Structure formats: structure tokens, C-alpha cells
Amino acid sequence: MSYSNRYFVNTLQDYQVGYETFADKNLNSQIQQTVNIITDRQKPSVKAADGGLYVGVAGIGYMFYHMSLSPTFVGEKSELLEKGLEYIRPALAYADSKKRDKSQISAFVLGNAGIYAITAAVYHAVGVY
């Protein structure tokens, strides 16, 4: 059985202090293209939540949350947070179904703790809690 890659190769240069990467309209378009690739290939579902923030849909929810904090995307903040919620909800359902699994409870990057943390951040940002 063959699995498709759940990542993509980063072809961008490393960050350099003083270089405003987001001021470049070309880079903004590349960001949008990359986000579209990710969301086209990975739909929000409980089945895709395994892997926490690292390779699960919670990480995509975190991506949208992080973008919503950027001044570059201030005009799209509400939409980004809504998309983040779309990906967080199935991750939260997955985490709730694994509450009794001791290997999942406190793991941040690959387990429930990270899912709960990003859920709290996104819910707070949209004013739910």
C-alpha cells in the first residue's frame, strides 16, 4: 500500500533579519497557492486528524490561525479563522475520542495537548471562549 507524501519541499530561502518577506506581492501569491494546495489535498476530517499538530488537520488549523495574526492578512482575518475552525473541529473530535489513550493525552506536537492548545487559541480569537 502506497501513501502520498503529507508534506511539500520548501523551495524558499531561509529568513534573513531585516528582510520583509511579506511585502513582496509575489510571495503573498505563493503563500495563497501553497495554502490552496494544502487545502485541496487535505480536507478537514476526523480520519485525517491522527498526528496532532505535526501531520494532522490540527496543524492546518494552526496555519490558518497563524496567518490570521499576520498584518499581511488583516483583511482576511475572519475568513482565515473560520477556515481554521473547519480544520480544528475534526481534530478536536479525534482528540476527544482518544482521551483514554495515555500516549495521546500529554503529547503536544503529536497528541491531544497540541490539539487542545490550538483549539483554545482559535476559539479565543473568534470570541467563543
mmCIF file with all atom_site columns, C-alpha atoms in Angstrom:
data_model
loop_
_atom_site.group_PDB
_atom_site.id
_atom_site.type_symbol
_atom_site.label_atom_id
_atom_site.label_alt_id
_atom_site.label_comp_id
_atom_site.label_asym_id
_atom_site.label_entity_id
_atom_site.label_seq_id
_atom_site.pdbx_PDB_ins_code
_atom_site.Cartn_x
_atom_site.Cartn_y
_atom_site.Cartn_z
_atom_site.occupancy
_atom_site.B_iso_or_equiv
_atom_site.pdbx_formal_charge
_atom_site.auth_seq_id
_atom_site.auth_comp_id
_atom_site.auth_asym_id
_atom_site.auth_atom_id
_atom_site.pdbx_PDB_model_num
ATOM 1   C CA . MET A 1 1   ? 0.000   0.000  0.000  1.00 0.00 ? 1   MET A CA 1
ATOM 2   C CA . SER A 1 2   ? 1.446   3.343  -1.030 1.00 0.00 ? 2   SER A CA 1
ATOM 3   C CA . TYR A 1 3   ? 0.885   6.579  0.875  1.00 0.00 ? 3   TYR A CA 1
ATOM 4   C CA . SER A 1 4   ? 1.149   10.006 -0.681 1.00 0.00 ? 4   SER A CA 1
ATOM 5   C CA . ASN A 1 5   ? 3.528   12.491 0.894  1.00 0.00 ? 5   ASN A CA 1
ATOM 6   C CA . ARG A 1 6   ? 1.934   14.634 3.592  1.00 0.00 ? 6   ARG A CA 1
ATOM 7   C CA . TYR A 1 7   ? 4.437   17.418 3.097  1.00 0.00 ? 7   TYR A CA 1
ATOM 8   C CA . PHE A 1 8   ? 5.949   19.526 0.357  1.00 0.00 ? 8   PHE A CA 1
ATOM 9   C CA . VAL A 1 9   ? 9.501   20.644 -0.318 1.00 0.00 ? 9   VAL A CA 1
ATOM 10  C CA . ASN A 1 10  ? 10.243  24.183 0.888  1.00 0.00 ? 10  ASN A CA 1
ATOM 11  C CA . THR A 1 11  ? 11.925  25.965 -2.019 1.00 0.00 ? 11  THR A CA 1
ATOM 12  C CA . LEU A 1 12  ? 12.027  29.383 -0.338 1.00 0.00 ? 12  LEU A CA 1
ATOM 13  C CA . GLN A 1 13  ? 15.170  30.978 1.079  1.00 0.00 ? 13  GLN A CA 1
ATOM 14  C CA . ASP A 1 14  ? 15.760  30.976 4.822  1.00 0.00 ? 14  ASP A CA 1
ATOM 15  C CA . TYR A 1 15  ? 14.597  34.063 6.694  1.00 0.00 ? 15  TYR A CA 1
ATOM 16  C CA . GLN A 1 16  ? 17.090  36.907 6.869  1.00 0.00 ? 16  GLN A CA 1
ATOM 17  C CA . VAL A 1 17  ? 16.819  39.547 9.590  1.00 0.00 ? 17  VAL A CA 1
ATOM 18  C CA . GLY A 1 18  ? 15.631  42.850 8.164  1.00 0.00 ? 18  GLY A CA 1
ATOM 19  C CA . TYR A 1 19  ? 14.157  41.315 5.012  1.00 0.00 ? 19  TYR A CA 1
ATOM 20  C CA . GLU A 1 20  ? 10.413  41.938 4.858  1.00 0.00 ? 20  GLU A CA 1
ATOM 21  C CA . THR A 1 21  ? 9.253   38.844 3.006  1.00 0.00 ? 21  THR A CA 1
ATOM 22  C CA . PHE A 1 22  ? 5.545   39.639 3.239  1.00 0.00 ? 22  PHE A CA 1
ATOM 23  C CA . ALA A 1 23  ? 5.916   42.996 1.493  1.00 0.00 ? 23  ALA A CA 1
ATOM 24  C CA . ASP A 1 24  ? 6.517   41.131 -1.742 1.00 0.00 ? 24  ASP A CA 1
ATOM 25  C CA . LYS A 1 25  ? 3.206   40.630 -3.595 1.00 0.00 ? 25  LYS A CA 1
ATOM 26  C CA . ASN A 1 26  ? 4.727   37.658 -5.410 1.00 0.00 ? 26  ASN A CA 1
ATOM 27  C CA . LEU A 1 27  ? 5.371   35.964 -2.085 1.00 0.00 ? 27  LEU A CA 1
ATOM 28  C CA . ASN A 1 28  ? 1.799   36.645 -0.959 1.00 0.00 ? 28  ASN A CA 1
ATOM 29  C CA . SER A 1 29  ? 0.581   34.914 -4.092 1.00 0.00 ? 29  SER A CA 1
ATOM 30  C CA . GLN A 1 30  ? 2.925   31.982 -3.409 1.00 0.00 ? 30  GLN A CA 1
ATOM 31  C CA . ILE A 1 31  ? 1.540   31.730 0.121  1.00 0.00 ? 31  ILE A CA 1
ATOM 32  C CA . GLN A 1 32  ? -2.009  31.630 -1.225 1.00 0.00 ? 32  GLN A CA 1
ATOM 33  C CA . GLN A 1 33  ? -1.038  28.991 -3.809 1.00 0.00 ? 33  GLN A CA 1
ATOM 34  C CA . THR A 1 34  ? 0.590   26.849 -1.125 1.00 0.00 ? 34  THR A CA 1
ATOM 35  C CA . VAL A 1 35  ? -2.454  27.173 1.141  1.00 0.00 ? 35  VAL A CA 1
ATOM 36  C CA . ASN A 1 36  ? -4.671  26.149 -1.790 1.00 0.00 ? 36  ASN A CA 1
ATOM 37  C CA . ILE A 1 37  ? -2.506  23.102 -2.484 1.00 0.00 ? 37  ILE A CA 1
ATOM 38  C CA . ILE A 1 38  ? -2.693  22.068 1.170  1.00 0.00 ? 38  ILE A CA 1
ATOM 39  C CA . THR A 1 39  ? -6.461  22.510 1.440  1.00 0.00 ? 39  THR A CA 1
ATOM 40  C CA . ASP A 1 40  ? -7.113  20.847 -1.923 1.00 0.00 ? 40  ASP A CA 1
ATOM 41  C CA . ARG A 1 41  ? -5.104  17.795 -0.895 1.00 0.00 ? 41  ARG A CA 1
ATOM 42  C CA . GLN A 1 42  ? -6.250  17.605 2.726  1.00 0.00 ? 42  GLN A CA 1
ATOM 43  C CA . LYS A 1 43  ? -9.884  18.167 3.571  1.00 0.00 ? 43  LYS A CA 1
ATOM 44  C CA . PRO A 1 44  ? -10.918 18.604 7.212  1.00 0.00 ? 44  PRO A CA 1
ATOM 45  C CA . SER A 1 45  ? -11.949 15.199 8.591  1.00 0.00 ? 45  SER A CA 1
ATOM 46  C CA . VAL A 1 46  ? -11.608 13.146 11.755 1.00 0.00 ? 46  VAL A CA 1
ATOM 47  C CA . LYS A 1 47  ? -9.910  10.451 9.678  1.00 0.00 ? 47  LYS A CA 1
ATOM 48  C CA . ALA A 1 48  ? -7.088  12.926 8.871  1.00 0.00 ? 48  ALA A CA 1
ATOM 49  C CA . ALA A 1 49  ? -6.683  14.158 12.457 1.00 0.00 ? 49  ALA A CA 1
ATOM 50  C CA . ASP A 1 50  ? -4.230  11.490 13.604 1.00 0.00 ? 50  ASP A CA 1
ATOM 51  C CA . GLY A 1 51  ? -0.842  13.107 14.000 1.00 0.00 ? 51  GLY A CA 1
ATOM 52  C CA . GLY A 1 52  ? -1.795  16.162 16.040 1.00 0.00 ? 52  GLY A CA 1
ATOM 53  C CA . LEU A 1 53  ? -0.220  19.458 15.066 1.00 0.00 ? 53  LEU A CA 1
ATOM 54  C CA . TYR A 1 54  ? 2.578   17.780 13.139 1.00 0.00 ? 54  TYR A CA 1
ATOM 55  C CA . VAL A 1 55  ? 0.803   15.971 10.315 1.00 0.00 ? 55  VAL A CA 1
ATOM 56  C CA . GLY A 1 56  ? -2.881  16.082 11.279 1.00 0.00 ? 56  GLY A CA 1
ATOM 57  C CA . VAL A 1 57  ? -5.558  18.558 10.317 1.00 0.00 ? 57  VAL A CA 1
ATOM 58  C CA . ALA A 1 58  ? -4.948  20.469 13.576 1.00 0.00 ? 58  ALA A CA 1
ATOM 59  C CA . GLY A 1 59  ? -1.695  21.695 12.029 1.00 0.00 ? 59  GLY A CA 1
ATOM 60  C CA . ILE A 1 60  ? -3.628  23.114 9.104  1.00 0.00 ? 60  ILE A CA 1
ATOM 61  C CA . GLY A 1 61  ? -5.976  24.796 11.553 1.00 0.00 ? 61  GLY A CA 1
ATOM 62  C CA . TYR A 1 62  ? -2.901  26.232 13.268 1.00 0.00 ? 62  TYR A CA 1
ATOM 63  C CA . MET A 1 63  ? -1.631  27.502 9.902  1.00 0.00 ? 63  MET A CA 1
ATOM 64  C CA . PHE A 1 64  ? -4.855  29.464 9.380  1.00 0.00 ? 64  PHE A CA 1
ATOM 65  C CA . TYR A 1 65  ? -4.713  30.806 12.946 1.00 0.00 ? 65  TYR A CA 1
ATOM 66  C CA . HIS A 1 66  ? -1.105  31.920 12.479 1.00 0.00 ? 66  HIS A CA 1
ATOM 67  C CA . MET A 1 67  ? -1.952  33.607 9.176  1.00 0.00 ? 67  MET A CA 1
ATOM 68  C CA . SER A 1 68  ? -4.830  35.435 10.877 1.00 0.00 ? 68  SER A CA 1
ATOM 69  C CA . LEU A 1 69  ? -2.315  37.059 13.244 1.00 0.00 ? 69  LEU A CA 1
ATOM 70  C CA . SER A 1 70  ? -0.218  38.444 10.386 1.00 0.00 ? 70  SER A CA 1
ATOM 71  C CA . PRO A 1 71  ? -0.658  42.104 9.426  1.00 0.00 ? 71  PRO A CA 1
ATOM 72  C CA . THR A 1 72  ? -0.331  40.937 5.826  1.00 0.00 ? 72  THR A CA 1
ATOM 73  C CA . PHE A 1 73  ? -3.661  39.117 6.006  1.00 0.00 ? 73  PHE A CA 1
ATOM 74  C CA . VAL A 1 74  ? -5.527  41.545 8.276  1.00 0.00 ? 74  VAL A CA 1
ATOM 75  C CA . GLY A 1 75  ? -8.300  41.977 5.695  1.00 0.00 ? 75  GLY A CA 1
ATOM 76  C CA . GLU A 1 76  ? -8.901  38.224 5.644  1.00 0.00 ? 76  GLU A CA 1
ATOM 77  C CA . LYS A 1 77  ? -8.674  37.589 9.398  1.00 0.00 ? 77  LYS A CA 1
ATOM 78  C CA . SER A 1 78  ? -12.285 36.434 9.865  1.00 0.00 ? 78  SER A CA 1
ATOM 79  C CA . GLU A 1 79  ? -12.176 34.102 6.869  1.00 0.00 ? 79  GLU A CA 1
ATOM 80  C CA . LEU A 1 80  ? -8.850  32.636 7.991  1.00 0.00 ? 80  LEU A CA 1
ATOM 81  C CA . LEU A 1 81  ? -10.172 31.954 11.478 1.00 0.00 ? 81  LEU A CA 1
ATOM 82  C CA . GLU A 1 82  ? -13.297 30.314 10.029 1.00 0.00 ? 82  GLU A CA 1
ATOM 83  C CA . LYS A 1 83  ? -11.114 28.063 7.871  1.00 0.00 ? 83  LYS A CA 1
ATOM 84  C CA . GLY A 1 84  ? -9.033  27.329 10.961 1.00 0.00 ? 84  GLY A CA 1
ATOM 85  C CA . LEU A 1 85  ? -12.190 26.236 12.792 1.00 0.00 ? 85  LEU A CA 1
ATOM 86  C CA . GLU A 1 86  ? -13.110 23.925 9.901  1.00 0.00 ? 86  GLU A CA 1
ATOM 87  C CA . TYR A 1 87  ? -9.843  22.064 10.455 1.00 0.00 ? 87  TYR A CA 1
ATOM 88  C CA . ILE A 1 88  ? -9.802  22.300 14.249 1.00 0.00 ? 88  ILE A CA 1
ATOM 89  C CA . ARG A 1 89  ? -13.255 20.777 14.789 1.00 0.00 ? 89  ARG A CA 1
ATOM 90  C CA . PRO A 1 90  ? -12.439 17.309 13.397 1.00 0.00 ? 90  PRO A CA 1
ATOM 91  C CA . ALA A 1 91  ? -9.092  17.357 15.229 1.00 0.00 ? 91  ALA A CA 1
ATOM 92  C CA . LEU A 1 92  ? -10.915 18.117 18.468 1.00 0.00 ? 92  LEU A CA 1
ATOM 93  C CA . ALA A 1 93  ? -13.387 15.286 17.829 1.00 0.00 ? 93  ALA A CA 1
ATOM 94  C CA . TYR A 1 94  ? -10.430 12.954 17.242 1.00 0.00 ? 94  TYR A CA 1
ATOM 95  C CA . ALA A 1 95  ? -8.692  14.095 20.451 1.00 0.00 ? 95  ALA A CA 1
ATOM 96  C CA . ASP A 1 96  ? -11.903 13.633 22.431 1.00 0.00 ? 96  ASP A CA 1
ATOM 97  C CA . SER A 1 97  ? -12.207 10.078 21.101 1.00 0.00 ? 97  SER A CA 1
ATOM 98  C CA . LYS A 1 98  ? -8.644  9.315  22.299 1.00 0.00 ? 98  LYS A CA 1
ATOM 99  C CA . LYS A 1 99  ? -8.955  10.787 25.812 1.00 0.00 ? 99  LYS A CA 1
ATOM 100 C CA . ARG A 1 100 ? -8.185  7.471  27.469 1.00 0.00 ? 100 ARG A CA 1
ATOM 101 C CA . ASP A 1 101 ? -5.072  6.755  25.374 1.00 0.00 ? 101 ASP A CA 1
ATOM 102 C CA . LYS A 1 102 ? -2.190  7.643  27.719 1.00 0.00 ? 102 LYS A CA 1
ATOM 103 C CA . SER A 1 103 ? 0.216   8.108  24.798 1.00 0.00 ? 103 SER A CA 1
ATOM 104 C CA . GLN A 1 104 ? -2.026  10.859 23.397 1.00 0.00 ? 104 GLN A CA 1
ATOM 105 C CA . ILE A 1 105 ? -3.000  12.840 26.486 1.00 0.00 ? 105 ILE A CA 1
ATOM 106 C CA . SER A 1 106 ? 0.082   14.966 27.113 1.00 0.00 ? 106 SER A CA 1
ATOM 107 C CA . ALA A 1 107 ? 1.875   14.811 23.776 1.00 0.00 ? 107 ALA A CA 1
ATOM 108 C CA . PHE A 1 108 ? 1.951   18.331 22.350 1.00 0.00 ? 108 PHE A CA 1
ATOM 109 C CA . VAL A 1 109 ? 3.139   18.025 18.763 1.00 0.00 ? 109 VAL A CA 1
ATOM 110 C CA . LEU A 1 110 ? 1.747   14.562 18.022 1.00 0.00 ? 110 LEU A CA 1
ATOM 111 C CA . GLY A 1 111 ? -1.062  14.300 20.537 1.00 0.00 ? 111 GLY A CA 1
ATOM 112 C CA . ASN A 1 112 ? -4.045  15.818 22.243 1.00 0.00 ? 112 ASN A CA 1
ATOM 113 C CA . ALA A 1 113 ? -2.306  18.608 24.165 1.00 0.00 ? 113 ALA A CA 1
ATOM 114 C CA . GLY A 1 114 ? -1.375  20.445 20.971 1.00 0.00 ? 114 GLY A CA 1
ATOM 115 C CA . ILE A 1 115 ? -4.854  19.977 19.552 1.00 0.00 ? 115 ILE A CA 1
ATOM 116 C CA . TYR A 1 116 ? -6.406  21.376 22.722 1.00 0.00 ? 116 TYR A CA 1
ATOM 117 C CA . ALA A 1 117 ? -3.970  24.308 22.792 1.00 0.00 ? 117 ALA A CA 1
ATOM 118 C CA . ILE A 1 118 ? -4.624  25.408 19.229 1.00 0.00 ? 118 ILE A CA 1
ATOM 119 C CA . THR A 1 119 ? -8.368  24.860 19.687 1.00 0.00 ? 119 THR A CA 1
ATOM 120 C CA . ALA A 1 120 ? -8.297  27.194 22.695 1.00 0.00 ? 120 ALA A CA 1
ATOM 121 C CA . ALA A 1 121 ? -6.334  29.809 20.737 1.00 0.00 ? 121 ALA A CA 1
ATOM 122 C CA . VAL A 1 122 ? -8.670  29.742 17.732 1.00 0.00 ? 122 VAL A CA 1
ATOM 123 C CA . TYR A 1 123 ? -11.820 29.744 19.872 1.00 0.00 ? 123 TYR A CA 1
ATOM 124 C CA . HIS A 1 124 ? -10.441 32.680 21.842 1.00 0.00 ? 124 HIS A CA 1
ATOM 125 C CA . ALA A 1 125 ? -9.601  34.554 18.628 1.00 0.00 ? 125 ALA A CA 1
ATOM 126 C CA . VAL A 1 126 ? -13.161 34.174 17.324 1.00 0.00 ? 126 VAL A CA 1
ATOM 127 C CA . GLY A 1 127 ? -14.638 35.054 20.704 1.00 0.00 ? 127 GLY A CA 1
ATOM 128 C CA . VAL A 1 128 ? -16.181 31.678 21.512 1.00 0.00 ? 128 VAL A CA 1
ATOM 129 C CA . TYR A 1 129 ? -14.445 31.333 24.892 1.00 0.00 ? 129 TYR A CA 1
#
